[in-house]
């Protein structure tokens, strides 16, 4: 039993980390009232930037390269999401349409530049990806150590810490209260002197930053190169985690962990009693079916922020 | 300013101008990107043109490429008319494709029965895939965008599993459909140097005509539009809003399912395990938007995007990666979607001017 846990927990954390980051981004954006279908594209941009930066500067930064790569990817992700912010907040474009365009644009730009710079549709493998490590001291704790702190990617713990920070920001600070108010009832928020447009811009930029971070972590831990098939659906799965987690940061984290679990099962289920009998197809579609069931109210009710998806027009009722 | 006001007062003209300006801007941005990345835009666009229109073969392939885009464009446009956003065309294409090929392989019958049966199977499968988000929206108020996205992935994985475990024994592609279920046409192929052009284009154009007729000339279409304009007013007027939402999603799914049929019975004749989406559904969103959700517009927009997509295949000969076309299409979507602010501003000026 312990062996099984020691093999499965690190895998779950490994698959979940990118989903957690990106889903948290989705929570910020949607809590402010801006639907973000573009999470997938933001992850693509993050993965692209993370890999390219890593390939280019591996010699300069050595062991720090993956960390600097994800920071750069975070910044570029935020910048890229500004397109979504301008279109959906200022220009009142349909947020779903804008998100779809973000997805197309990100993949187009990523693969286009890859081909221009490398002459092929796929980059080389990076020299400095993230590697799994044993966390000193903690991994020596009996029972818990081998399960949670051996052969682990530090980024997984960063993701969980960020989830708690996101919860604190959204629920324990004035900024978070304002952001949620804007997503529930923008007119009331506006009446109270909150700048609705500004809050929504900030929220979308945060979602871009976290989406970029998630994409780069995915690329630098799981695939190690960039091509058109680096990010295939992880962004949409993160979006599912946002909803399955009921638009709550910790809920989204839990959902992302669960989806990571489902993904990891399709990898490590052989050898685990009971689970190895479940056909892989059920594990593959589980995240999506569960999200639909959650939305339909079969697994508790999932209600979106009231003003989600509605552009705010100052002075209109 | 006077000219501008006159222009907006003619709403129809403005409706045509917005897409045209968006496309020109998209192509302009494409040219700029080529310049910046060290390519010659004229060579690039010449290659694109040749890729789509060089000879009878490429023209045949271009029409083949346009065919499913018309149908996914109609699918999304139809749902839009009822105020619904069907992002699930992608999944509906996949199940339509699967069902049509399944019938094409599993059944033996003369063509007059087999072909219609396979087409109907594909359309039905797409319809069912649209029914689920439709009923969830109508009865439980669940947002159709999220459900359809999830349905896309379910379709993808389920279809792959069926190809692997049911239709074949752990192979990645099924056998070819019986010729009695094929949309292929030796005549069309022979006049286009054996491109994969098939009779599906007729079905696609017919579908566009059907949509025009339903939306503009029938009570059903009137109700669907009314629900799209104002759900509450429609209910007050005695219309069954739930029924119309479900119906709209089902019809939308049928159109998308037919797009899958085009690929299954026309272009490929098989269904394969796929690692990612066909993108027909997502491109359909672009087609519907640019075509202003009207059947004629959808056909024209599908022609444009089909030409761009097919022509892109030739762009590497000018050193330009094919992905440039995806960038151009994304930019066109942004311009069309954001044009509402321009339209809104102009109409506001017009009102104040009075």
XYZ file of C-alpha atoms in Angstrom:
671
model
C 0.000 0.000 0.000
C 2.764 2.412 0.934
C 4.650 1.508 -2.217
C 1.612 2.291 -4.288
C 1.157 5.666 -2.618
C 4.848 6.429 -2.970
C 4.581 5.797 -6.692
C 1.276 7.503 -7.286
C 1.430 10.682 -5.195
C 4.500 12.167 -6.902
C 2.937 11.350 -10.296
C -0.310 13.041 -9.349
C 1.532 16.132 -8.150
C 3.640 16.060 -11.302
C 0.621 16.051 -13.626
C -1.424 18.461 -11.505
C 1.012 21.347 -11.060
C 0.490 22.954 -14.507
C -3.277 22.472 -14.195
C -3.287 24.117 -10.752
C -1.423 27.217 -11.956
C -3.610 27.638 -15.014
C -6.861 26.916 -13.189
C -5.980 29.572 -10.592
C -5.528 31.990 -13.466
C -8.970 31.016 -14.687
C -10.415 31.640 -11.212
C -9.060 35.197 -11.138
C -10.367 36.031 -14.587
C -13.808 34.494 -14.173
C -14.248 35.842 -10.642
C -13.904 39.307 -12.120
C -16.538 38.493 -14.726
C -14.386 37.724 -17.755
C -14.749 34.246 -19.249
C -11.372 32.941 -20.297
C -11.605 30.202 -22.912
C -8.129 31.354 -23.934
C -6.406 29.492 -21.077
C -5.313 26.877 -23.586
C -3.640 29.515 -25.743
C -2.043 31.170 -22.732
C -0.537 27.812 -21.800
C 0.723 27.420 -25.369
C 2.451 30.801 -25.183
C 3.891 29.919 -21.769
C 5.202 26.590 -23.014
C 6.660 28.236 -26.114
C 8.411 31.023 -24.218
C 9.615 28.684 -21.477
C 11.204 26.284 -23.933
C 12.703 28.923 -26.243
C 14.180 30.868 -23.329
C 15.577 27.699 -21.840
C 17.154 26.633 -25.133
C 18.656 30.068 -25.740
C 19.985 30.893 -22.294
C 20.867 27.494 -20.824
C 24.576 28.345 -21.119
C 24.183 31.696 -19.427
C 22.104 30.772 -16.416
C 23.054 27.147 -15.846
C 21.019 25.507 -13.109
C 18.801 28.545 -12.660
C 17.636 28.420 -16.282
C 14.304 26.605 -15.723
C 13.356 29.016 -12.931
C 14.172 32.105 -14.976
C 12.398 30.507 -17.957
C 9.129 30.155 -16.081
C 9.394 33.714 -14.768
C 9.844 35.018 -18.305
C 6.964 32.833 -19.513
C 4.805 34.277 -16.729
C 5.530 37.830 -17.852
C 4.969 37.074 -21.530
C 1.748 35.223 -20.670
C 0.466 38.338 -18.896
C 1.385 40.521 -21.872
C -0.283 38.136 -24.303
C -3.483 38.069 -22.263
C -3.649 41.850 -22.602
C -5.089 41.190 -26.078
C -7.977 39.322 -24.459
C -8.384 42.100 -21.900
C -8.519 44.861 -24.496
C -10.932 42.940 -26.724
C -13.300 41.742 -24.024
C -13.191 44.589 -21.481
C -12.660 47.707 -23.573
C -14.021 46.670 -26.955
C -16.829 44.547 -25.481
C -16.065 41.751 -27.888
C -17.767 38.470 -27.108
C -15.470 36.986 -24.469
C -15.813 33.458 -25.751
C -15.004 34.536 -29.293
C -11.997 36.490 -28.106
C -10.824 33.456 -26.133
C -11.141 31.220 -29.183
C -9.102 33.734 -31.171
C -6.462 33.781 -28.407
C -6.144 30.006 -28.707
C -5.713 30.151 -32.483
C -3.332 33.077 -32.331
C -1.128 31.540 -29.635
C -0.668 28.260 -31.450
C -0.147 30.039 -34.771
C 2.447 32.431 -33.364
C 4.223 29.716 -31.370
C 4.602 27.262 -34.231
C 5.285 30.006 -36.784
C 8.173 31.412 -34.783
C 9.474 27.925 -34.015
C 9.633 27.214 -37.735
C 11.233 30.570 -38.528
C 13.860 30.242 -35.796
C 14.612 26.529 -35.893
C 13.640 25.623 -39.443
C 11.353 22.823 -38.235
C 8.051 22.467 -36.446
C 9.542 21.136 -33.244
C 12.303 22.498 -31.038
C 15.176 20.427 -29.674
C 14.905 19.002 -26.182
C 15.913 21.562 -23.571
C 19.204 21.056 -21.778
C 17.930 22.373 -18.451
C 14.454 21.029 -17.657
C 13.162 20.707 -14.119
C 14.337 17.541 -12.457
C 12.730 15.633 -9.657
C 14.536 15.891 -6.342
C 14.334 14.628 -2.828
C 13.546 17.438 -0.466
C 16.196 17.535 2.270
C 15.164 16.692 5.856
C 11.460 16.285 4.970
C 12.147 13.224 2.831
C 13.718 11.526 5.854
C 10.428 11.530 7.771
C 9.190 7.957 7.952
C 6.099 7.056 5.881
C 5.269 10.630 4.835
C 8.759 11.312 3.518
C 8.879 8.715 0.744
C 5.308 9.483 -0.322
C 5.393 13.258 -0.453
C 8.989 14.369 -0.550
C 10.965 11.852 -2.579
C 11.316 12.161 -6.338
C 9.176 15.266 -6.344
C 9.204 18.341 -8.569
C 9.505 21.501 -6.495
C 7.157 23.245 -8.932
C 4.361 21.007 -7.632
C 4.726 22.510 -4.178
C 5.024 25.985 -5.613
C 1.659 25.377 -7.298
C 0.018 24.382 -4.030
C 1.522 27.363 -2.229
C 0.308 29.693 -4.991
C -3.184 28.215 -4.591
C -3.201 29.224 -0.923
C -1.852 32.651 -1.787
C -4.627 33.021 -4.375
C -7.195 32.032 -1.771
C -5.770 34.584 0.660
C -5.738 37.326 -1.960
C -9.281 36.644 -3.147
C -10.922 36.116 0.230
C -8.844 37.981 2.817
C -7.819 41.213 1.125
C -9.694 44.307 0.025
C -8.359 43.750 -3.479
C -9.917 40.281 -3.587
C -13.232 41.542 -2.295
C -13.291 44.210 -4.985
C -12.371 41.702 -7.662
C -15.184 39.375 -6.644
C -17.638 42.257 -6.344
C -16.871 43.278 -9.907
C -17.664 39.779 -11.076
C -20.914 39.523 -9.155
C -22.473 42.921 -9.528
C -20.316 45.373 -11.438
C -22.801 48.214 -11.205
C -22.956 48.031 -7.412
C -19.176 47.813 -7.306
C -18.930 50.837 -9.580
C -21.317 52.773 -7.358
C -18.990 52.070 -4.449
C -16.107 53.617 -6.312
C -14.423 50.499 -7.628
C -12.985 50.884 -11.098
C -14.611 47.925 -12.849
C -12.498 48.107 -15.988
C -9.257 48.348 -14.039
C -10.122 45.363 -11.851
C -11.038 43.275 -14.868
C -7.843 44.235 -16.677
C -5.798 43.219 -13.630
C -7.700 39.929 -13.291
C -7.200 38.999 -16.941
C -3.505 39.864 -16.748
C -3.151 37.665 -13.640
C -4.849 34.839 -15.518
C -2.407 35.343 -18.383
C 0.532 35.279 -15.997
C -0.633 32.101 -14.275
C -1.588 30.491 -17.590
C 1.866 31.266 -18.959
C 3.399 29.879 -15.776
C 1.299 26.719 -16.032
C 2.213 26.209 -19.675
C 5.917 26.680 -19.055
C 5.886 24.340 -16.054
C 4.081 21.752 -18.165
C 6.631 22.113 -20.954
C 9.672 22.089 -18.688
C 8.601 19.170 -16.502
C 6.582 16.901 -18.767
C 7.540 17.325 -22.437
C 10.852 19.280 -22.589
C 10.303 20.662 -26.083
C 7.800 22.768 -28.010
C 5.694 21.783 -31.013
C 2.071 22.120 -32.081
C 1.218 19.131 -29.888
C 2.926 20.243 -26.674
C -0.255 21.640 -25.148
C -3.250 19.579 -26.221
C -6.220 20.275 -24.022
C -4.486 21.029 -20.716
C -5.853 24.551 -20.848
C -9.391 23.319 -21.351
C -8.885 20.792 -18.584
C -7.814 23.665 -16.329
C -10.976 25.495 -17.332
C -12.890 22.390 -16.298
C -11.034 22.489 -12.980
C -12.148 26.085 -12.454
C -15.773 25.067 -12.797
C -15.512 21.735 -11.024
C -13.785 23.643 -8.224
C -16.720 26.051 -8.170
C -14.649 29.144 -8.984
C -12.817 28.849 -5.652
C -8.988 28.794 -5.626
C -8.725 25.838 -3.281
C -11.605 24.093 -5.036
C -9.846 24.601 -8.342
C -6.660 23.214 -6.813
C -8.548 20.185 -5.536
C -10.151 19.659 -8.928
C -6.799 20.037 -10.675
C -5.289 17.480 -8.301
C -8.164 15.148 -9.041
C -7.780 15.591 -12.808
C -4.043 15.098 -12.417
C -4.865 11.928 -10.544
C -7.106 10.753 -13.389
C -4.355 11.521 -15.905
C -1.701 9.812 -13.847
C -3.886 6.740 -13.471
C -3.880 6.251 -17.201
C -0.100 6.166 -16.840
C 0.523 4.240 -13.614
C -2.700 2.258 -13.095
C -1.092 -1.005 -14.124
C -0.049 -2.720 -10.958
C -2.636 -1.099 -8.738
C -5.401 -3.481 -7.717
C -8.964 -2.453 -8.667
C -7.763 0.477 -10.752
C -5.999 -1.625 -13.342
C -9.317 -3.247 -14.190
C -10.886 0.060 -15.193
C -10.557 0.569 -18.946
C -8.363 3.551 -19.704
C -11.099 5.304 -21.638
C -13.099 5.963 -18.461
C -10.112 7.578 -16.827
C -9.501 9.700 -19.909
C -13.010 11.109 -20.088
C -13.576 11.289 -16.313
C -12.574 14.964 -15.896
C -14.945 16.088 -18.621
C -17.911 13.930 -17.636
C -17.540 14.973 -13.996
C -17.467 18.638 -14.980
C -20.715 18.276 -16.910
C -22.313 16.431 -13.997
C -21.102 19.100 -11.592
C -22.569 21.835 -13.767
C -25.836 19.987 -14.089
C -26.069 19.973 -10.309
C -25.657 16.246 -9.814
C -22.539 16.779 -7.705
C -23.456 19.870 -5.742
C -24.394 23.017 -7.545
C -21.749 24.970 -9.454
C -22.868 28.545 -9.987
C -20.784 30.923 -12.012
C -20.068 34.452 -10.792
C -23.248 36.329 -11.610
C -21.751 38.804 -14.098
C -19.451 36.262 -15.756
C -19.248 36.850 -19.480
C -21.189 40.094 -19.512
C -19.233 43.145 -20.632
C -19.770 46.017 -18.216
C -21.237 49.126 -19.738
C -20.928 52.091 -17.453
C -24.232 53.791 -16.786
C -26.447 51.093 -18.242
C -28.792 49.021 -16.158
C -18.099 62.701 -40.233
C -21.134 63.230 -42.444
C -20.009 60.443 -44.733
C -19.520 58.067 -41.842
C -23.001 58.715 -40.547
C -24.446 58.091 -43.955
C -22.529 54.863 -44.123
C -23.899 53.563 -40.835
C -27.379 54.644 -41.687
C -27.119 52.023 -44.357
C -26.770 49.123 -41.946
C -26.525 46.545 -44.664
C -23.574 48.245 -46.300
C -21.873 48.495 -42.927
C -22.553 44.804 -42.313
C -20.693 44.008 -45.509
C -17.904 46.510 -44.917
C -16.903 45.221 -41.487
C -15.941 41.728 -42.663
C -14.191 43.061 -45.756
C -12.152 45.559 -43.748
C -11.347 42.843 -41.192
C -10.085 40.478 -43.868
C -7.962 43.195 -45.480
C -6.510 44.135 -42.091
C -5.829 40.454 -41.364
C -3.983 40.020 -44.650
C -2.102 43.270 -44.009
C -0.966 42.065 -40.591
C 0.022 38.772 -42.234
C 2.157 40.689 -44.713
C 3.775 42.670 -41.893
C 4.579 39.459 -40.013
C 6.197 38.043 -43.154
C 8.237 41.239 -43.572
C 9.395 41.216 -39.950
C 10.355 37.544 -40.057
C 12.419 38.156 -43.190
C 10.123 36.837 -45.901
C 8.803 38.490 -49.004
C 5.036 39.031 -48.539
C 4.409 39.153 -52.283
C 6.130 35.811 -52.777
C 4.287 34.456 -49.761
C 0.846 35.489 -51.000
C 1.662 34.375 -54.529
C 2.514 30.944 -53.164
C -0.751 30.980 -51.206
C -2.686 31.851 -54.361
C -0.966 29.088 -56.304
C -1.587 26.635 -53.483
C -5.300 27.227 -53.877
C -5.788 27.928 -57.598
C -2.726 26.679 -59.498
C -4.467 24.027 -61.592
C -7.585 21.886 -61.699
C -6.144 19.595 -59.022
C -5.519 22.343 -56.477
C -8.900 23.895 -57.225
C -10.501 20.496 -56.615
C -8.655 20.181 -53.308
C -9.637 23.735 -52.361
C -13.327 22.985 -52.917
C -12.916 19.798 -50.886
C -11.408 21.890 -48.088
C -14.265 24.413 -48.276
C -17.006 21.754 -48.028
C -16.854 20.874 -44.298
C -16.089 24.490 -43.395
C -19.435 25.553 -44.894
C -21.185 22.995 -42.697
C -19.398 23.791 -39.435
C -19.892 27.479 -40.206
C -23.625 26.860 -40.658
C -23.690 24.840 -37.441
C -22.261 27.651 -35.367
C -24.225 30.341 -37.196
C -27.483 28.482 -36.641
C -26.911 28.202 -32.898
C -25.834 31.848 -32.752
C -29.179 32.869 -34.237
C -30.863 31.407 -31.171
C -28.350 33.113 -28.921
C -26.375 29.934 -28.279
C -22.652 29.442 -28.675
C -21.897 25.981 -29.958
C -18.187 25.494 -29.345
C -18.923 21.800 -29.583
C -18.975 21.624 -33.387
C -15.570 20.018 -33.084
C -16.917 17.055 -31.118
C -20.024 16.861 -33.292
C -17.781 16.621 -36.361
C -15.884 13.748 -34.758
C -18.960 11.703 -33.808
C -20.571 12.414 -37.185
C -17.455 11.217 -38.943
C -17.272 8.098 -36.784
C -20.946 7.168 -37.168
C -20.960 7.662 -40.933
C -17.869 5.529 -41.462
C -19.173 2.922 -39.039
C -22.342 2.526 -41.109
C -20.225 2.669 -44.247
C -18.177 -0.294 -43.097
C -20.638 -2.416 -41.160
C -23.596 -2.522 -43.527
C -23.961 -3.978 -46.965
C -26.679 -2.451 -49.099
C -27.195 -0.928 -52.523
C -25.996 2.638 -52.802
C -29.469 4.139 -52.894
C -30.018 2.881 -49.336
C -26.473 2.697 -48.005
C -25.266 6.212 -48.773
C -28.306 8.051 -47.353
C -28.223 5.769 -44.313
C -24.564 6.562 -43.640
C -25.166 10.283 -44.105
C -28.179 10.202 -41.784
C -26.191 8.253 -39.190
C -23.510 10.940 -39.159
C -26.064 13.733 -38.988
C -27.922 11.992 -36.167
C -24.760 11.405 -34.172
C -23.933 15.104 -34.440
C -27.516 15.930 -33.489
C -27.328 13.778 -30.367
C -24.021 15.396 -29.431
C -25.794 18.762 -29.730
C -28.901 17.542 -27.895
C -27.060 16.939 -24.614
C -25.809 20.505 -24.107
C -29.151 21.725 -25.479
C -31.275 19.866 -22.936
C -28.901 20.789 -20.095
C -29.202 24.427 -21.100
C -32.955 24.329 -21.516
C -33.861 22.384 -18.385
C -31.080 23.228 -15.937
C -29.681 26.477 -17.277
C -26.182 25.035 -17.640
C -23.988 27.203 -19.851
C -23.658 25.541 -23.231
C -20.114 26.796 -23.856
C -18.588 24.735 -21.060
C -20.674 21.642 -21.731
C -19.842 21.665 -25.432
C -16.121 22.055 -24.705
C -16.271 19.042 -22.420
C -18.292 17.120 -25.021
C -15.502 17.776 -27.526
C -13.010 15.867 -25.437
C -15.444 13.094 -24.661
C -16.048 12.707 -28.409
C -12.329 12.682 -29.132
C -11.468 9.997 -26.599
C -14.548 7.864 -27.184
C -14.064 7.943 -30.941
C -10.427 6.934 -30.598
C -11.394 4.100 -28.291
C -14.087 2.841 -30.677
C -11.685 2.925 -33.617
C -9.089 1.014 -31.626
C -11.240 -1.529 -29.844
C -14.497 -1.903 -31.734
C -13.924 -1.125 -35.401
C -10.403 -2.559 -35.560
C -8.222 -4.712 -33.423
C -5.795 -2.187 -31.971
C -5.143 -0.453 -35.244
C -5.092 3.303 -35.734
C -7.175 3.459 -38.919
C -10.299 1.577 -39.967
C -10.682 -0.199 -43.267
C -12.173 1.800 -46.136
C -15.938 2.246 -46.382
C -17.861 0.259 -48.977
C -18.042 2.054 -52.305
C -21.831 2.036 -51.957
C -21.484 4.496 -49.044
C -18.930 6.761 -50.679
C -19.517 10.351 -51.717
C -16.567 10.045 -54.030
C -17.175 10.800 -57.673
C -15.020 9.505 -60.489
C -16.360 12.224 -62.713
C -15.427 15.040 -60.307
C -12.050 13.405 -59.745
C -11.339 13.005 -63.429
C -12.007 16.665 -64.220
C -9.700 17.739 -61.380
C -6.657 15.527 -62.083
C -7.736 13.080 -59.379
C -8.080 15.411 -56.453
C -10.228 14.193 -53.562
C -13.141 16.394 -54.619
C -16.458 14.664 -53.893
C -20.209 15.261 -54.114
C -20.276 16.606 -50.569
C -20.023 20.181 -51.813
C -23.569 19.804 -53.176
C -24.783 18.663 -49.759
C -23.030 21.611 -48.113
C -24.578 24.148 -50.488
C -27.970 22.486 -50.106
C -27.597 22.711 -46.325
C -26.914 26.433 -46.643
C -30.103 26.798 -48.687
C -32.028 24.797 -46.080
C -30.756 27.026 -43.302
C -31.743 30.142 -45.244
C -35.214 28.713 -45.819
C -35.737 27.576 -42.217
C -34.511 30.826 -40.689
C -36.260 33.202 -43.080
C -39.354 31.443 -44.323
C -40.729 29.192 -41.585
C -42.475 29.667 -38.239
C -39.880 27.443 -36.605
C -37.117 29.725 -37.815
C -39.007 32.778 -36.650
C -39.353 31.337 -33.171
C -35.683 30.321 -33.057
C -34.651 33.856 -33.951
C -37.121 35.346 -31.489
C -35.666 33.257 -28.683
C -32.239 34.480 -29.734
C -33.305 38.117 -29.598
C -35.178 38.019 -26.320
C -35.813 34.883 -24.364
C -38.282 36.457 -21.955
C -40.338 38.228 -24.579
C -40.552 34.988 -26.566
C -41.811 33.165 -23.514
C -44.347 35.909 -22.876
C -45.482 35.578 -26.477
C -46.284 31.948 -25.801
C -43.285 30.306 -27.408
C -41.761 27.227 -25.861
C -38.287 28.563 -25.121
C -36.882 25.244 -23.857
C -38.006 23.418 -26.966
C -36.462 26.030 -29.224
C -33.117 25.929 -27.405
C -32.928 22.153 -27.692
C -34.057 22.239 -31.319
C -31.470 24.848 -32.211
C -28.637 22.846 -30.656
C -29.815 19.652 -32.348
C -29.988 21.281 -35.797
C -26.614 22.883 -35.163
C -25.242 19.469 -34.218
C -26.721 17.944 -37.360
C -24.895 20.480 -39.548
C -21.624 19.790 -37.733
C -22.214 16.051 -37.904
C -22.632 16.436 -41.677
C -19.249 18.153 -41.809
C -17.844 14.983 -40.259
C -19.732 12.954 -42.876
C -17.964 14.940 -45.604
C -14.608 13.882 -44.222
C -15.652 10.315 -43.488
C -17.559 9.434 -46.644
C -15.945 11.951 -48.977
C -12.363 12.873 -48.349
C -10.898 9.978 -46.393
C -13.294 7.037 -46.471
C -11.905 5.950 -43.128
C -11.776 7.142 -39.549
C -8.508 7.236 -37.629
C -7.270 7.595 -34.097
C -6.516 11.296 -33.716
C -4.212 12.887 -31.187
C -5.835 16.309 -31.390
C -8.820 18.057 -32.855
C -9.627 18.388 -36.548
C -10.024 22.149 -35.988
C -12.981 22.120 -38.387
C -15.225 23.118 -35.501
C -13.030 25.956 -34.304
C -12.525 27.242 -37.830
C -16.298 27.080 -38.159
C -16.534 29.720 -35.426
C -14.398 32.012 -37.550
C -16.498 31.220 -40.609
C -19.789 31.963 -38.819
C -18.492 35.216 -37.355
C -17.109 36.498 -40.605
C -20.246 35.379 -42.429
C -22.372 37.370 -39.956
C -24.343 34.193 -39.163
C -26.182 34.314 -42.430
C -26.085 31.351 -44.828
C -24.777 33.230 -47.862
C -22.176 34.957 -45.708
C -21.153 31.611 -44.244
C -20.622 30.135 -47.712
C -18.514 33.128 -48.756
C -16.500 33.075 -45.534
C -15.967 29.310 -45.856
C -14.658 29.868 -49.379
C -12.223 32.495 -48.084
C -10.948 30.381 -45.187
C -10.868 27.234 -47.318
C -8.725 29.053 -49.863
C -6.443 30.401 -47.114
C -6.093 26.975 -45.471
C -5.507 25.079 -48.695
C -3.211 27.755 -50.086
C -1.194 27.718 -46.876
C 0.107 24.307 -47.881
C 2.101 25.943 -50.652
C 3.520 28.802 -48.577
C 6.592 26.873 -47.351
C 7.807 27.016 -50.989
C 8.280 30.755 -50.324
C 9.856 29.923 -46.977
C 6.772 30.982 -45.018
C 5.427 28.529 -42.402
C 1.821 27.438 -42.998
C 0.865 28.680 -39.519
C 0.823 32.230 -40.876
C -2.692 31.489 -42.076
C -3.813 30.515 -38.555
C -2.453 33.818 -37.298
C -4.285 35.700 -40.062
C -7.554 33.912 -39.269
C -7.177 34.659 -35.538
C -6.579 38.318 -36.295
C -9.596 38.457 -38.587
C -11.703 37.060 -35.719
C -10.384 39.738 -33.361
C -11.224 42.486 -35.820
C -14.700 41.150 -36.550
C -15.455 40.586 -32.857
C -14.114 43.976 -31.830
C -15.851 45.749 -34.692
C -18.906 45.928 -32.470
C -17.277 48.773 -30.571
C -16.831 50.654 -33.853
C -20.370 49.942 -34.906
C -21.626 50.979 -31.480
C -19.643 54.202 -31.468
C -20.818 55.136 -34.924
C -24.472 54.461 -34.190
C -24.131 56.502 -31.016
C -22.779 59.435 -33.009
C -25.649 59.009 -35.380
C -28.225 59.159 -32.570
C -26.651 62.255 -31.060
C -26.526 63.891 -34.445
C -30.297 63.791 -34.749
